[in-house]
Short mmCIF file of C-alpha atoms in Angstrom, two decimals:
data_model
loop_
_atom_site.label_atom_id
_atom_site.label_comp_id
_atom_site.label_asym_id
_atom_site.label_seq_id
_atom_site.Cartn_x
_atom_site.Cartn_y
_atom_site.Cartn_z
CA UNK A 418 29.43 77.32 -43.76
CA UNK A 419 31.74 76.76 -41.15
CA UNK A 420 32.33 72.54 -42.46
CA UNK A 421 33.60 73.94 -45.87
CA UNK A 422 36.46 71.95 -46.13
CA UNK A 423 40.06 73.36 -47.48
CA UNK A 424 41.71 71.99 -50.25
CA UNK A 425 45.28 70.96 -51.30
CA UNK A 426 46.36 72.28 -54.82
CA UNK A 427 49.18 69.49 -56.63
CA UNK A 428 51.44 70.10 -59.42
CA UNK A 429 50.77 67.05 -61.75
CA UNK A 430 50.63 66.01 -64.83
CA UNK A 431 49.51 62.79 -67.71
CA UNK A 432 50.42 61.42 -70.88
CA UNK A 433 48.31 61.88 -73.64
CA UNK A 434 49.98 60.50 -77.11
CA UNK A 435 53.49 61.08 -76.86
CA UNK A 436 53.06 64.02 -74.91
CA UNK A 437 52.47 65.11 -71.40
CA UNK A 438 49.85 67.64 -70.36
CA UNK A 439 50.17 69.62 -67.36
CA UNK A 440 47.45 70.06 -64.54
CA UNK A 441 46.30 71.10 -61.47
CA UNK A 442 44.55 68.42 -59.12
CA UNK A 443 42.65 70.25 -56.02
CA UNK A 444 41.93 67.61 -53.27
CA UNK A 445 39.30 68.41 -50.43
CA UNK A 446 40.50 68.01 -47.12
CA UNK A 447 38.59 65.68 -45.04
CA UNK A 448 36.90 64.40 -47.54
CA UNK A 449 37.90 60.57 -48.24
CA UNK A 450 38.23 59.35 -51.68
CA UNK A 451 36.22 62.55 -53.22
CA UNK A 452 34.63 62.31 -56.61
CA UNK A 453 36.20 64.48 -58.77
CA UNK A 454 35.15 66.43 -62.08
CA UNK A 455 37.75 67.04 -64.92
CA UNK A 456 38.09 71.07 -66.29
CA UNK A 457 38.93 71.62 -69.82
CA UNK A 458 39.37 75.25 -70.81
CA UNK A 459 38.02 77.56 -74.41
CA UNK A 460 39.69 78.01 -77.72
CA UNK A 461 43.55 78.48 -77.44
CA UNK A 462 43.25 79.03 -73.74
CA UNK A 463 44.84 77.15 -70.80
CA UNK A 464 44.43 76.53 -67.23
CA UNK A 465 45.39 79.44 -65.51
CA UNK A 466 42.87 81.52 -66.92
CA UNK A 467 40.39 81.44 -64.40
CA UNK A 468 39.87 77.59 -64.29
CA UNK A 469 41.54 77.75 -60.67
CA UNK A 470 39.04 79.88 -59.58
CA UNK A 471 36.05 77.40 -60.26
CA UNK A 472 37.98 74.34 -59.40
CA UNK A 473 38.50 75.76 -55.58
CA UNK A 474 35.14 76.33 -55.27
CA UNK A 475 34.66 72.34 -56.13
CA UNK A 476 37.29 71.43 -53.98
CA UNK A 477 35.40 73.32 -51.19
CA UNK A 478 32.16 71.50 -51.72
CA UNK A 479 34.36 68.52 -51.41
CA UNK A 480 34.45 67.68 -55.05
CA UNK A 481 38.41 66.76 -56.01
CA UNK A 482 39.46 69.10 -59.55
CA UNK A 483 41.30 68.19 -62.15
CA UNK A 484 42.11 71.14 -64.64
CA UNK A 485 44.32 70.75 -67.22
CA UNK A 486 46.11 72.12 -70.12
CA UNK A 487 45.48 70.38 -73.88
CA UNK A 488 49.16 69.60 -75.77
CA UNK A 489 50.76 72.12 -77.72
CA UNK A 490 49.41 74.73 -75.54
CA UNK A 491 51.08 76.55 -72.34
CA UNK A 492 52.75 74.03 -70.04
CA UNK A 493 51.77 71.18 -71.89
CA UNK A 494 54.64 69.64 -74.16
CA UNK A 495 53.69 68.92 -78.24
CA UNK A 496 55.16 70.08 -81.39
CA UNK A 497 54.61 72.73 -82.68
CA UNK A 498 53.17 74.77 -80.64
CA UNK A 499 49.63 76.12 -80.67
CA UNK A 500 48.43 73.36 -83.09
CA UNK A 501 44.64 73.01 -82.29
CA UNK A 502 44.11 69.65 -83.09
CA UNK A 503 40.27 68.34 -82.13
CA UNK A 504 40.84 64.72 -82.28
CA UNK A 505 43.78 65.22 -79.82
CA UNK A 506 42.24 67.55 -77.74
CA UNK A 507 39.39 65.00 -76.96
CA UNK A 508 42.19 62.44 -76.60
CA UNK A 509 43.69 64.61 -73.68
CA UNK A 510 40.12 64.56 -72.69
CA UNK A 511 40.09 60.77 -72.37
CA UNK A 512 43.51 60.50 -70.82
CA UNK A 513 42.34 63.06 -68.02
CA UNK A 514 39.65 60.31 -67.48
CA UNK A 515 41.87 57.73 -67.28
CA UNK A 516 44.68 59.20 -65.06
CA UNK A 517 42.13 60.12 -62.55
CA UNK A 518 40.63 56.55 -62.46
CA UNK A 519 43.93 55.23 -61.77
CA UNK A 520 44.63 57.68 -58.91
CA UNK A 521 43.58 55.86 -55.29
CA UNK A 522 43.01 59.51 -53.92
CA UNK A 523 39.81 59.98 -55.57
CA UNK A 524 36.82 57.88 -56.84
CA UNK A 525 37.57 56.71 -60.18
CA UNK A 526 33.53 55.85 -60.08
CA UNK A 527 32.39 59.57 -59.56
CA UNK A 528 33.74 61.43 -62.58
CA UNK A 529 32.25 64.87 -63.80
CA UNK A 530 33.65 66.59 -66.93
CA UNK A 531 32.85 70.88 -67.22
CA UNK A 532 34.12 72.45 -70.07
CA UNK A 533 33.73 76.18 -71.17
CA UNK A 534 32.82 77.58 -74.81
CA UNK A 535 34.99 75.16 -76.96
CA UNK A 536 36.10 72.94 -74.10
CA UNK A 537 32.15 73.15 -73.31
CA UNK A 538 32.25 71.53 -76.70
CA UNK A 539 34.40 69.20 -76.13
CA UNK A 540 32.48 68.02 -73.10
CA UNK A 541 29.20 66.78 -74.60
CA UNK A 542 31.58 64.94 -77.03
CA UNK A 543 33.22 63.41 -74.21
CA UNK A 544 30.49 63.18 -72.20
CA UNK A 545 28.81 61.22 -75.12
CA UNK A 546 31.39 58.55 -75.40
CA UNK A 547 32.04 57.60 -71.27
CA UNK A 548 28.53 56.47 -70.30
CA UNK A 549 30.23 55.36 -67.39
CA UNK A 550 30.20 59.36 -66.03
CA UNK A 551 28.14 60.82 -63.78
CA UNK A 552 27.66 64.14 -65.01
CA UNK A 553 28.85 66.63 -66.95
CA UNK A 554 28.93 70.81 -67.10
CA UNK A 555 28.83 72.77 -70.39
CA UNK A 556 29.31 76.44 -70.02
CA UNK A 557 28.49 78.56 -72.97
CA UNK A 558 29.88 75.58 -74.84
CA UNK A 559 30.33 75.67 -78.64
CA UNK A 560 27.89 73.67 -79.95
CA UNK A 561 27.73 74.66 -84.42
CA UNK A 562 30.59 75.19 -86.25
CA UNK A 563 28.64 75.87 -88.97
CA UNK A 564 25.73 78.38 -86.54
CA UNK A 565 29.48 80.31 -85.41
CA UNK A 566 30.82 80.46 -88.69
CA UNK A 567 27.75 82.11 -89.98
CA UNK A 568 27.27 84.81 -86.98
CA UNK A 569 30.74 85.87 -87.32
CA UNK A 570 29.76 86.40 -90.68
CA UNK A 571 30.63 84.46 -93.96
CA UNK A 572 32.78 87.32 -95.47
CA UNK A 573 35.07 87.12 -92.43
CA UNK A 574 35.12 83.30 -92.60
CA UNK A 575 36.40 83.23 -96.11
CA UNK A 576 39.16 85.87 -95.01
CA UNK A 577 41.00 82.88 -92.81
CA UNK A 578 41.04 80.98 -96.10
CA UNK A 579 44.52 82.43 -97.30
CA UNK A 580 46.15 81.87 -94.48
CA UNK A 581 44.83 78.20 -94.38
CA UNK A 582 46.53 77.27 -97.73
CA UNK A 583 49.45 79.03 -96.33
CA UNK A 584 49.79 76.80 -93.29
CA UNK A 585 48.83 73.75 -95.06
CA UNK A 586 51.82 74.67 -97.43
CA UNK A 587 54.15 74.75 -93.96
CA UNK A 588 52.76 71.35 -93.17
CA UNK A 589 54.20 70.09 -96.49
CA UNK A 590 57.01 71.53 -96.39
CA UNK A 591 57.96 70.55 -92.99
CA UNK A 592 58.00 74.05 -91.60
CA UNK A 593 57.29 76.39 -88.37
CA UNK A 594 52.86 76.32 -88.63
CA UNK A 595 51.22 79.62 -90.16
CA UNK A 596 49.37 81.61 -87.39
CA UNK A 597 46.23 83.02 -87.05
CA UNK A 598 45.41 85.23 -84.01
CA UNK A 599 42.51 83.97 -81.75
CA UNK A 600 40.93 87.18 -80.57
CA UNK A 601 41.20 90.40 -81.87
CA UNK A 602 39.02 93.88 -82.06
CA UNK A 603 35.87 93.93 -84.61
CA UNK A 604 36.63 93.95 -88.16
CA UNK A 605 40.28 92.23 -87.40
CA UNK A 606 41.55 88.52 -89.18
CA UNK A 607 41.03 86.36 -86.44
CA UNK A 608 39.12 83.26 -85.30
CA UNK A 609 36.91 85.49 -82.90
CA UNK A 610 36.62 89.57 -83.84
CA UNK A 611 33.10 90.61 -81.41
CA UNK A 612 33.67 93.42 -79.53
CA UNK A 613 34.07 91.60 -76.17
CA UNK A 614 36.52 88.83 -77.57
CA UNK A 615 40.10 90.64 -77.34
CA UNK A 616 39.18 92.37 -73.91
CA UNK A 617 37.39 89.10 -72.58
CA UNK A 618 40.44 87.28 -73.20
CA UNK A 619 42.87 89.82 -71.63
CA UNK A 620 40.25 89.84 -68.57
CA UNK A 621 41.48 86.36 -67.83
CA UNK A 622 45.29 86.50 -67.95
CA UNK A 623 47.10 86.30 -64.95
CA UNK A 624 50.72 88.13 -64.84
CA UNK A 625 52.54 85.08 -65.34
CA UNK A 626 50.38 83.77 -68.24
CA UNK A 627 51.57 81.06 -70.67
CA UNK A 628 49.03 81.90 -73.25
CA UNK A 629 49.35 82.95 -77.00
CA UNK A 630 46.65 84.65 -78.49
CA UNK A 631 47.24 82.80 -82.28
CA UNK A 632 46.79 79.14 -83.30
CA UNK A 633 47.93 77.56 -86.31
CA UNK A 634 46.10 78.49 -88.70
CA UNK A 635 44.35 74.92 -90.68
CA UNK A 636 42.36 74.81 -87.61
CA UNK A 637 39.29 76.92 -89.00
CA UNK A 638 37.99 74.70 -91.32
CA UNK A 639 37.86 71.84 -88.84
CA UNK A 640 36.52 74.21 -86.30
CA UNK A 641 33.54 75.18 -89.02
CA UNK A 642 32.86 70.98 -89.19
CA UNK A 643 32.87 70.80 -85.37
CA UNK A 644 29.04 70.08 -84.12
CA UNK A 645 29.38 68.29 -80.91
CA UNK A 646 25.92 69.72 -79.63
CA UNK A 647 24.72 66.56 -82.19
CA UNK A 648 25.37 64.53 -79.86
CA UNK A 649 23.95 66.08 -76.77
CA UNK A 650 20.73 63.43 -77.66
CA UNK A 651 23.46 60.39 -76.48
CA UNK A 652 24.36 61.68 -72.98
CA UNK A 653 22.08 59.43 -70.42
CA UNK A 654 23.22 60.98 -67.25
CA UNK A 655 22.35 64.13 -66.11
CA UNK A 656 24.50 67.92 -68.20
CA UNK A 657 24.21 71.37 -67.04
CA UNK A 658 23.74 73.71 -70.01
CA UNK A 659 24.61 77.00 -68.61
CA UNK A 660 23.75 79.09 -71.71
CA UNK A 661 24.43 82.96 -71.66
CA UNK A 662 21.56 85.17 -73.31
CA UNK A 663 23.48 87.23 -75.53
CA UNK A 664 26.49 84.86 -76.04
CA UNK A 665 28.82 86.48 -79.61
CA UNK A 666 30.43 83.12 -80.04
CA UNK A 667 28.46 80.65 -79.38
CA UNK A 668 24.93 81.34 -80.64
CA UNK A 669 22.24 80.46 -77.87
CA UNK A 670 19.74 79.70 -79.79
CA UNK A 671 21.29 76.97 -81.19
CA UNK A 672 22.83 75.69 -78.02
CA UNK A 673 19.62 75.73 -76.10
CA UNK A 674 18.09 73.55 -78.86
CA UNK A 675 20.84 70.76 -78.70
CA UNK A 676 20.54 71.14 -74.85
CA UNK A 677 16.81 70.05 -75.04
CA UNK A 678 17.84 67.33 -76.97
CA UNK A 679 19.72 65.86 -74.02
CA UNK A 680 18.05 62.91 -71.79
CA UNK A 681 18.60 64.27 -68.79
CA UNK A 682 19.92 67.96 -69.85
CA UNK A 683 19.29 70.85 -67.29
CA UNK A 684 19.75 74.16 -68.84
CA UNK A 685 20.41 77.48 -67.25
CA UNK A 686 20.23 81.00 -68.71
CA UNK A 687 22.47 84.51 -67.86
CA UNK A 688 22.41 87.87 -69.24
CA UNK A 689 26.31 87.83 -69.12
CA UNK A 690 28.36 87.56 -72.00
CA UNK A 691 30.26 84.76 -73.47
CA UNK A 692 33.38 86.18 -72.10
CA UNK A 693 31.72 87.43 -68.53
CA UNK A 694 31.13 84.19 -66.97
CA UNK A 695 34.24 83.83 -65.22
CA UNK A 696 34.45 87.22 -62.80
CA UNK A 697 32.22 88.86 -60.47
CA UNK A 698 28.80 88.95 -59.90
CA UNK A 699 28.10 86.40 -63.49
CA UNK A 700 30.91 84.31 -61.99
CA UNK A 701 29.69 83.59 -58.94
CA UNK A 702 25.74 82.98 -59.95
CA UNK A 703 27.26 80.54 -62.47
CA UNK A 704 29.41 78.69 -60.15
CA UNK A 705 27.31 78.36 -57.27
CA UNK A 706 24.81 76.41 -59.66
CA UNK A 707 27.32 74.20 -60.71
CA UNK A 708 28.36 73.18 -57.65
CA UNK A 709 24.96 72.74 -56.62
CA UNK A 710 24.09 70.63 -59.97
CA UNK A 711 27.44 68.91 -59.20
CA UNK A 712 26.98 68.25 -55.32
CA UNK A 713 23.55 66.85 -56.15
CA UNK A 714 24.57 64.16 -58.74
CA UNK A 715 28.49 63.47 -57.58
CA UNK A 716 26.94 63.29 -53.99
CA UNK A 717 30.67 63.79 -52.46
CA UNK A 718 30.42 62.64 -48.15
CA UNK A 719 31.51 65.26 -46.20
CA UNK A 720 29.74 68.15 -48.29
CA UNK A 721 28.28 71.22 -46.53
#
């Protein structure tokens, strides 16, 4: 494996809306104009948890890496902060496509988007609408609102309700948004209580982390509506579906029937956890598949 190229890790960032998310674009030395896939983290997360760590090994199969941060969360800019919006999440989505098509340091023409548990969510959706991609990665990705809802259990669903209609009252009156924590232990108000949620979150923080573990809160009912594994059956070039066996979050039963449902889908299946697949042993099964699935369809000159 001695032609594994090096990388070069920038600082950059794009405008989505009227705000600017913040990213980090690995380029593969060596490699001239490099496709490039597009990394889009979970629920509430941001980049630094653990998306560096798959986006080197791209950038040393000579795929270029864009991972970024959605608005309103860690490094990004948007008021207020931690507002989970879905249609502006898939917007920062779209701009990522768009700011890497306009860069002359990678090839606008080879774009891959990966996306884990919500973000994997996020990239059928997007994956869906740009026909124009090449492929796309969906990693434990949330695929039912509705199939979630119901295995976290529809007594704890109608416990957010409360502090919905409180934050809906902050909207209205113009006021700082009414939180509700993302993880916590079992039993706990929050959008995801399993027993690995809290200490699969905390697995992935670096020291210098700019995550929050809340959201505002009028999130969960839009989060319930959210079924983008519907429209797995629209994607006509080729989507890993790396599905974990005994996912908490993301029920695989349900994801590996939207994943059938999908042209050209390819679908892949772990014993880790939801919240395992981005350390050790589960980490590096799952990446060295993707890179293969991604080296195979991106086809980036210079690869080893």
């Amino acid at each position: 494996m001695s032609s594994t190229p090096s990388f070069t890790r920038l600082d950059v960032s794009f405008t989505s809306g009227k705000d600017t998310c913040a990213a980090w674009l690995y380029l593969p030395e060596g490699v001239p104009s490099p496709p490039v896939v597009i990394l889009g983290h979970g629920l509430g997360a941001t980049r630094e948890m653990r998306l560096d760590a798959f986006a080197e090994r791209f950038a040393q199969a000579g795929i270029a890496a864009l991972a970024f941060t959605y608005r309103h969360f860690g490094d990004s800019t948007g008021q207020p902060r931690q507002l989970l919006s879905i249609k502006r999440q898939l917007a920062d989505w779209d701009a990522a496509i768009a700011y890497v098509k306009g860069r002359r340091d990678v090839d606008g023409t080879r774009v891959a988007v990966w996306g884990s548990s919500f973000g994997g969510g996020h990239s059928i959706t997007v994956a869906s609408r740009h026909p124009e991609m090449k492929a796309a990665v969906a990693q434990c990705p949330f695929t039912d609102g509705l199939a979630s809802a119901l295995a976290l259990g529809p007594v704890a669903s109608l416990k957010v309700l409360p502090l919905v209609a409180r934050d809906y009252v902050s909207i209205a009156r113009r006021r700082t948004p009414a939180m509700i924590t993302l993880a916590g232990p079992p039993g706990s108000l929050s959008l995801m209580n399993a027993p690995d949620a809290l200490p699969g979150y905390q697995a992935l923080l670096p020291p210098d982390t700019t995550f929050r573990n809340e959201v505002a809160a009028r999130v969960a009912p839009t989060i319930m509506a959210y079924r983008p594994g519907r429209a797995a059956k629209k994607i006509t070039f080729p989507i890993l579906f790396c599905i974990s066996n005994t996912d908490t979050v993301t029920p695989p039963t349900e994801t590996e029937r939207y994943a059938r449902s999908a042209p050209r889908g390819e679908i892949k299946h772990y014993d880790a956890g939801h919240f395992e697949f981005y350390l050790g042993e589960p980490f590096e099964a799952l990446v060295s598949d993707q890179v293969e699935f991604l080296t195979r369809h991106l086809n980036p000159a210079g690869a080893a």
